[in-house]
Short mmCIF file of C-alpha atoms in Angstrom, two decimals:
data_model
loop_
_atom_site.label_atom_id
_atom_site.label_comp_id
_atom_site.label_asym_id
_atom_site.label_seq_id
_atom_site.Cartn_x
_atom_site.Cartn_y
_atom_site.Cartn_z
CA UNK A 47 0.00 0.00 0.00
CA UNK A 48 1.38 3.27 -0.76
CA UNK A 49 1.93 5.22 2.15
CA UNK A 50 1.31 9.23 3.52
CA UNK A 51 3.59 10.54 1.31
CA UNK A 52 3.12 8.90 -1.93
CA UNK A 53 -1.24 10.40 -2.32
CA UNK A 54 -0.24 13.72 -0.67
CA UNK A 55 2.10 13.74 -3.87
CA UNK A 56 -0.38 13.06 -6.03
CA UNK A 57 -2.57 15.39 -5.04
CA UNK A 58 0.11 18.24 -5.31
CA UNK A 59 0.02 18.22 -1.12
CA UNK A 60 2.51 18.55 1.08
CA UNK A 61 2.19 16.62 4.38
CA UNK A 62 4.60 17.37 7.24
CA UNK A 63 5.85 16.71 10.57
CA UNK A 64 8.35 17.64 13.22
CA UNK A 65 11.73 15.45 13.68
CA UNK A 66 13.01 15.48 16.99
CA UNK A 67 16.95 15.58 16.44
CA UNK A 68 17.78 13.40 19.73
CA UNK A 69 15.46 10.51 18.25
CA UNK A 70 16.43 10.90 14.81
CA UNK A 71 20.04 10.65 14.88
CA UNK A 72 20.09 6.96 16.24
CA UNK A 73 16.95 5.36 15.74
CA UNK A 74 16.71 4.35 11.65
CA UNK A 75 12.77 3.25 12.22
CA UNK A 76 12.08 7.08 12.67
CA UNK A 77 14.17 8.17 9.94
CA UNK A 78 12.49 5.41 7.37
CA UNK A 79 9.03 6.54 8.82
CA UNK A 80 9.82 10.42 8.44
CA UNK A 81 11.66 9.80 4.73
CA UNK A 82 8.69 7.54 3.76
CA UNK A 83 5.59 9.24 5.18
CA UNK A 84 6.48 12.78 4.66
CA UNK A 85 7.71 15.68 2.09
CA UNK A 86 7.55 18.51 4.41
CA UNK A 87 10.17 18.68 7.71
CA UNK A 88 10.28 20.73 10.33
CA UNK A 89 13.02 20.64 13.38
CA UNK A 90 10.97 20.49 16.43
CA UNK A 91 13.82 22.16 18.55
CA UNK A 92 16.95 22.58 17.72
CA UNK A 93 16.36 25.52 15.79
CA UNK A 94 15.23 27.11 19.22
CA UNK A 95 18.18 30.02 20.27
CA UNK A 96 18.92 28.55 23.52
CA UNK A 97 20.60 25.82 20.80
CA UNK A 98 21.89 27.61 17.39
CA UNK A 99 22.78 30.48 19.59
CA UNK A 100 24.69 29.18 23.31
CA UNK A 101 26.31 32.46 23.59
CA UNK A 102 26.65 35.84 22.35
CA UNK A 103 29.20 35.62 19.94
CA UNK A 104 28.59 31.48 19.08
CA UNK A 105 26.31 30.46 17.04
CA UNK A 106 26.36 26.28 16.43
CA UNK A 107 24.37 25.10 13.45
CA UNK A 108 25.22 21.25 13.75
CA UNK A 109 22.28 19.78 14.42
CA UNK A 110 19.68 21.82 12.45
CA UNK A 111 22.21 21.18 9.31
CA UNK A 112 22.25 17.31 9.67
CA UNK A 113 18.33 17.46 9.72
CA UNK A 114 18.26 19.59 6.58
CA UNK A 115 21.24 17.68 4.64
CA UNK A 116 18.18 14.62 5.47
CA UNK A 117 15.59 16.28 3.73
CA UNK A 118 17.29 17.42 1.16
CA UNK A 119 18.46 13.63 0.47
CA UNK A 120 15.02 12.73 0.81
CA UNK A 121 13.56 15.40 -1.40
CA UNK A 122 11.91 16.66 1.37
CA UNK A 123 10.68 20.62 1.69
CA UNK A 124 11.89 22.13 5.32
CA UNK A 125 10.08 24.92 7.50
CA UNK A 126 12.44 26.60 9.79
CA UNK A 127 10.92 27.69 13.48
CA UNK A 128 11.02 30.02 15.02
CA UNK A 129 13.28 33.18 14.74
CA UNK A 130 11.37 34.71 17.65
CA UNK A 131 9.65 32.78 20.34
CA UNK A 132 9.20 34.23 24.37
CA UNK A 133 10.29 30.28 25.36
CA UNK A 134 14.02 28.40 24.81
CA UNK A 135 16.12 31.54 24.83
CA UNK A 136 19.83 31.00 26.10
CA UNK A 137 20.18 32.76 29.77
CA UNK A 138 23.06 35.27 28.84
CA UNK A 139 19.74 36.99 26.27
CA UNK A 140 17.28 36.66 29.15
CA UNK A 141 19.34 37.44 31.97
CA UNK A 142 21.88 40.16 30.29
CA UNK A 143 21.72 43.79 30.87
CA UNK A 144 21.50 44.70 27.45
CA UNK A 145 20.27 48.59 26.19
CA UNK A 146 16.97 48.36 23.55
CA UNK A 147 19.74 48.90 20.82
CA UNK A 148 21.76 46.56 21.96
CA UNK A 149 19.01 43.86 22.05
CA UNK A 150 17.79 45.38 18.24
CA UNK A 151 21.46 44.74 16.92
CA UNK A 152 21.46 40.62 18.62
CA UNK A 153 18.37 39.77 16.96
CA UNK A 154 18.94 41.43 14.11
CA UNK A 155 22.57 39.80 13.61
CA UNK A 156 20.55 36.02 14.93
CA UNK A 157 18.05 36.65 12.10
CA UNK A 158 20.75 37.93 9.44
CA UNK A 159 23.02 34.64 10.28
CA UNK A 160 20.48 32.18 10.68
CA UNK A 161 18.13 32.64 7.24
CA UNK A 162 21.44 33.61 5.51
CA UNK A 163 23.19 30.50 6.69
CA UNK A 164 19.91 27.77 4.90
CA UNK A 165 18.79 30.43 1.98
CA UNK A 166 17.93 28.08 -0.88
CA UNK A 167 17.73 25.35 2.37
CA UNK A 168 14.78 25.91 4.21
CA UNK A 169 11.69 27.20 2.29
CA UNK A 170 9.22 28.93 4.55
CA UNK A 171 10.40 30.67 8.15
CA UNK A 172 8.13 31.25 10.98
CA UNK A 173 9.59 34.68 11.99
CA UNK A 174 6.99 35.15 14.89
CA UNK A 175 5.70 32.26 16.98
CA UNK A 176 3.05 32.74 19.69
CA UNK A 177 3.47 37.07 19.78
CA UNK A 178 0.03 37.05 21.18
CA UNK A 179 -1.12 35.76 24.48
CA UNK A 180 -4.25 34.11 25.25
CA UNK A 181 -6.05 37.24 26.64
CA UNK A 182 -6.07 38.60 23.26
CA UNK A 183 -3.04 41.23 23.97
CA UNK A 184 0.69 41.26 22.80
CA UNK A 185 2.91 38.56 24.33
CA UNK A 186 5.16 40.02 27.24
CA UNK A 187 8.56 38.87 26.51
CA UNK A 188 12.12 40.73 26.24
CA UNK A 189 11.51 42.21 22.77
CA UNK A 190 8.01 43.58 23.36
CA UNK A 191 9.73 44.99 26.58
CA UNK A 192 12.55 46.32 25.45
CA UNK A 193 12.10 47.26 21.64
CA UNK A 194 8.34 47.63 21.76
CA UNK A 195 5.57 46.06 19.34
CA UNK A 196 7.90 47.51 16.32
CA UNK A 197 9.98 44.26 16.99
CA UNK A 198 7.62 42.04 14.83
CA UNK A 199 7.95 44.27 11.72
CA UNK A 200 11.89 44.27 12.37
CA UNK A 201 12.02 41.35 12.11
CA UNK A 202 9.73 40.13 9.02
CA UNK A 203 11.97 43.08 7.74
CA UNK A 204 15.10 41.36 8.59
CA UNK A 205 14.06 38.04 7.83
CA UNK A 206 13.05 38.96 4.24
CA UNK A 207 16.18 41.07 3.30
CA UNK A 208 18.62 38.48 4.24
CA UNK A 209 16.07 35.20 2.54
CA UNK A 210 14.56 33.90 -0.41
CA UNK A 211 11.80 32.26 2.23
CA UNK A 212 8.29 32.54 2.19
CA UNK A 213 7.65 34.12 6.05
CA UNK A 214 5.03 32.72 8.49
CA UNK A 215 3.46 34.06 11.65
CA UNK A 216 2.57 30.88 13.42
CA UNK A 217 0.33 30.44 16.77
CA UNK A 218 -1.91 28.26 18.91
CA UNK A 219 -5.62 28.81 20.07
CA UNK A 220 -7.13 30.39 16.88
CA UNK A 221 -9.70 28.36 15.97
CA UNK A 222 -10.99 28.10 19.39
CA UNK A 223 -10.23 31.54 20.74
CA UNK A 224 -11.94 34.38 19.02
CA UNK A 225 -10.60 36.89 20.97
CA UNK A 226 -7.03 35.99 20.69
CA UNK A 227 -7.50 34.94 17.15
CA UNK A 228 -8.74 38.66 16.35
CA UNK A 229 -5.68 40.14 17.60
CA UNK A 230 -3.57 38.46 15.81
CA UNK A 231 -5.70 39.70 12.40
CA UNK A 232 -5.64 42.76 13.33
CA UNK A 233 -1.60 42.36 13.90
CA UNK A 234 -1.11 41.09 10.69
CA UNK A 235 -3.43 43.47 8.78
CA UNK A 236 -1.68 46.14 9.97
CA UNK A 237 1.45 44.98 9.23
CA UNK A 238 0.56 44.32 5.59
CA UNK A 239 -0.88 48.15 5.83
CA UNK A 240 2.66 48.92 6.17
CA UNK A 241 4.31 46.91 3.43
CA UNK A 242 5.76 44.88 5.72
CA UNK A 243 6.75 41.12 4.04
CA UNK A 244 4.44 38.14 5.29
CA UNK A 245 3.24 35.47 3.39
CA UNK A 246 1.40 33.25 5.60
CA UNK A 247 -0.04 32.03 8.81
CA UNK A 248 0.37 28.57 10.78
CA UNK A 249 -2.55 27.26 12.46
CA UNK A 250 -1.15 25.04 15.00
CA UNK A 251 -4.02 22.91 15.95
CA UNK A 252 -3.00 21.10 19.23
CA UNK A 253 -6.46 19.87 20.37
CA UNK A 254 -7.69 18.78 23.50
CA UNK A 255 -10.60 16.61 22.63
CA UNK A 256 -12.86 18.17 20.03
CA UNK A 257 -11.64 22.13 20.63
CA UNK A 258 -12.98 23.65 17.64
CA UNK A 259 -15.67 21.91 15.56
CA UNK A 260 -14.92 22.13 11.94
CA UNK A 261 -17.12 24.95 11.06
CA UNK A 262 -14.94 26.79 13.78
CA UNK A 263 -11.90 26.13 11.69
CA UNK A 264 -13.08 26.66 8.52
CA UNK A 265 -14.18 30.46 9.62
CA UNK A 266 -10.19 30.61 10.99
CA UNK A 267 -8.86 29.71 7.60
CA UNK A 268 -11.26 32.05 5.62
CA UNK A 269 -10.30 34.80 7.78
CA UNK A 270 -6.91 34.49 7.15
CA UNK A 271 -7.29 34.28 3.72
CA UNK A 272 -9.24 37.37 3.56
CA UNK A 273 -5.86 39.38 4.28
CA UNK A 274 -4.53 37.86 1.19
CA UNK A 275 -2.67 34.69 3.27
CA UNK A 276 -1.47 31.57 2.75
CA UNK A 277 -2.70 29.53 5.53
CA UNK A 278 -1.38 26.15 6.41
CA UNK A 279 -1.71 23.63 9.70
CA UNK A 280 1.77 23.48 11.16
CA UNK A 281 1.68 21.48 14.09
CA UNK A 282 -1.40 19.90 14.55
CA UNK A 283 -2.26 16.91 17.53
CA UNK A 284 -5.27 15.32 19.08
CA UNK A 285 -4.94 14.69 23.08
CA UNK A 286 -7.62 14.27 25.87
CA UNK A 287 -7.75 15.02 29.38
CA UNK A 288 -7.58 12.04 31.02
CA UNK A 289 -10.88 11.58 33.13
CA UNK A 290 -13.13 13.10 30.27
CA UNK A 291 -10.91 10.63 27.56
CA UNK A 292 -14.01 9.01 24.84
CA UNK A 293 -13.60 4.87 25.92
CA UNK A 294 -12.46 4.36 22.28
CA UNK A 295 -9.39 6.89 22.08
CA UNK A 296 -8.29 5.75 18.64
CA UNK A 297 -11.76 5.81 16.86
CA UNK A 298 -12.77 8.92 18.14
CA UNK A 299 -9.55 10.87 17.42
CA UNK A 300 -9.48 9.15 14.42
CA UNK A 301 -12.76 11.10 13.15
CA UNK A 302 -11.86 14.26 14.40
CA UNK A 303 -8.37 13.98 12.39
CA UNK A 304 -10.69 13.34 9.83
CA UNK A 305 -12.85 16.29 9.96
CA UNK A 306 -10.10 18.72 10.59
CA UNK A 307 -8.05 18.01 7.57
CA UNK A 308 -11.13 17.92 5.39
CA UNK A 309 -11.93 20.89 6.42
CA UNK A 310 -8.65 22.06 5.49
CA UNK A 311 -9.16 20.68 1.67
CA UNK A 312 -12.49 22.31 1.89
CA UNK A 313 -10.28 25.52 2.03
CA UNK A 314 -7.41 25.31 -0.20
CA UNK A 315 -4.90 24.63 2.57
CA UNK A 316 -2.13 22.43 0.49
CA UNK A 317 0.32 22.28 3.55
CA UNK A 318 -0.62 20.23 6.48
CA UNK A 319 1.33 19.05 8.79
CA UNK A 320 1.46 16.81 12.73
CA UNK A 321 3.63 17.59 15.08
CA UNK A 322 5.50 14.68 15.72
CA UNK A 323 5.73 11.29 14.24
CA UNK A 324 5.44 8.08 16.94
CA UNK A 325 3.01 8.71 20.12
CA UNK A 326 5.90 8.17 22.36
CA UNK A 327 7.92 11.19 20.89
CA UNK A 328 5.23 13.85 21.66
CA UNK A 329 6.04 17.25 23.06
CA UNK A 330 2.51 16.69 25.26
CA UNK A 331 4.83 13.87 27.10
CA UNK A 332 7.34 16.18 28.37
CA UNK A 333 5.77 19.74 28.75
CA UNK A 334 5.69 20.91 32.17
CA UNK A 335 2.61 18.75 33.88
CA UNK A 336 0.76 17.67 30.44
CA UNK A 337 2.13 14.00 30.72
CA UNK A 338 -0.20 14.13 34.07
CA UNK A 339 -3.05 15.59 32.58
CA UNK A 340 -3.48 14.63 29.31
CA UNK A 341 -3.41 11.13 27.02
CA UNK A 342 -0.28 10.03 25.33
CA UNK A 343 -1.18 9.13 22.04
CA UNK A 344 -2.34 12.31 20.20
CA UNK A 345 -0.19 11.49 16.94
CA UNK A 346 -0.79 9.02 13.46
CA UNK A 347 1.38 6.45 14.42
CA UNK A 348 1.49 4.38 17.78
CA UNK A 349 4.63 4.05 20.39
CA UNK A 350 5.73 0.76 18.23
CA UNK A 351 5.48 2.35 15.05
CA UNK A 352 2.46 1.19 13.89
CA UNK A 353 0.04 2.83 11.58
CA UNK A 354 -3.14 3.87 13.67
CA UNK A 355 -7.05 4.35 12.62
CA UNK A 356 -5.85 8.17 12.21
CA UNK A 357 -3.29 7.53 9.96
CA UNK A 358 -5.43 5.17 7.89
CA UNK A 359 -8.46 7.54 7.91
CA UNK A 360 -6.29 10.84 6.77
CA UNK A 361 -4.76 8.77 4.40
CA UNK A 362 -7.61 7.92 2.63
CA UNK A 363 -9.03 11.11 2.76
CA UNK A 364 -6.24 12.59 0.75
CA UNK A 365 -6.35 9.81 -1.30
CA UNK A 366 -9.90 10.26 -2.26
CA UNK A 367 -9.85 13.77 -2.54
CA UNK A 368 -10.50 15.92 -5.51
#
């Protein structure tokens, strides 16, 4: 049977996940899975500054290069995350005693070294991840603070001068959260007011049980795509909190994977991806308390490997689609 990969293809889709260096570099079952199952990869961490960057004036690309020299062999496409993100900074950014122009010049010069160092490499950037909090307002973090809300246009700016890219503002919540999720159009229609270089949005789609019906998301997308957009689902799981979890986990998540990604077809997305490949692997395992609150098996394939209903049911949903 031909697998994820192979009727994405055909239907001109790209299907994605995240690759998780640590597993990746010495277990081949993951690799075969990730080279086989998907054209689109995205490093789930070690892209993060607190990695690429260590210190000041050291920058260390080796692990984020051996995941792209993969996908290239594997003629796979590559999203790069994130340039800015309020969580995994190194401590000599958050704890330094740096003036607003010095802490313009750092990310600048992070930005500038980073897209410069995979131009022609990595195809779409997201240059913002999560600017906007969950009450609807900008994220507090060390730019906002110390740069002020100009620091997202800097650094689409930035990130477009120094890469041949397309650029991505990527967050959680929107389908779900209205407030939060008007904020962030608002953001971005200003910005585009004001010239400024952005090309898409990621949905990230980490549900907690049924979050967002489909008409929800479909309303998300269009909304998006009203400013001109190109929307895609970047990082998208299914968990459940553990006393309300449905008796039959896998056939209940299975139809909800369902619905979500055919809503997504519905609406022109063409770039869908999970976030994360085995069940086992899942950020939701190793997040502050969310091993303790929520199920473990949010993703398309199971702890062993194996292909779940999910991953049979999205399958032939792209398969059979138009």
């Amino acid at each position: 049977m031909s697998g994820l990969r192979e009727v994405a293809e055909e239907k001109g889709l790209q299907i994605g996940t995240c690759v998780d260096y640590s597993v990746w570099k010495d277990d081949k079952e993951y690799r075969d899975i990730v080279a086989k199952e998907f054209n689109l990869l995205t490093p789930e961490s070690c892209l993060n500054w607190r990695y690429i960057h260590p210190e000041k004036e050291e920058f260390d690309f080796e692990k984020p290069d051996a995941l792209i020299d993969f996908a290239e062999n594997n003629d796979m496409e590559v999203t790069g995350i994130p340039l800015v993100w309020h969580l995994e900074n190194p401590e000599w950014l958050e704890n330094g005693d740096f003036s607003s122009e010095e802490l313009e010049e750092i990310l600048k010069n992070h930005i500038k070294t980073t897209v410069s160092r995979y131009s022609g490499k990595i195809d779409t950037w997201t240059v913002i991840n999560e600017g906007v909090n969950d009450n609807g307002e900008l994220r507090e973090n060390l730019w906002l603070e110390n740069i002020g809300e100009e620091y997202i246009e800097k650094a689409f700016r930035w990130a477009a001068e120094y890469s041949d890219a397309e650029l991505f503002y990527n967050d959680y919540g929107l389908p779900y959260d209205k407030e939060k999720r008007e904020r962030v159009y608002q953001l971005l229609s200003n910005l585009l007011d004001k010239g400024v270089p952005i090309d898409g949005i990621g949905l990230q789609m980490h549900f907690i049980g049924i979050q967002a019906t489909p008409d929800e998301v479909a309303e998300t997308i269009q909304r998006f795509q009203e400013l001109g957009l190109e929307v895609r689902m970047t990082e998208m799981d299914i968990a459940y909190q553990k006393e309300e979890a449905p008796e039959k986990i896998e056939e209940e998540q299975a139809k909800y994977y369902r619905e979500i990604f055919q809503t997504c077809l519905n609406n022109s997305l063409t770039s869908l991806s999970v976030w994360g490949v085995r069940d086992n692997e899942s950020w939701i395992n190793h997040f502050r308390d969310y091993d303790q609150k929520y199920t473990d098996r949010p993703l398309l394939f199971d702890k062993e490997g194996n292909k779940k209903k999910a991953y049979r049911e999205v399958r032939k949903l792209i398969k059979n689609s138009s």
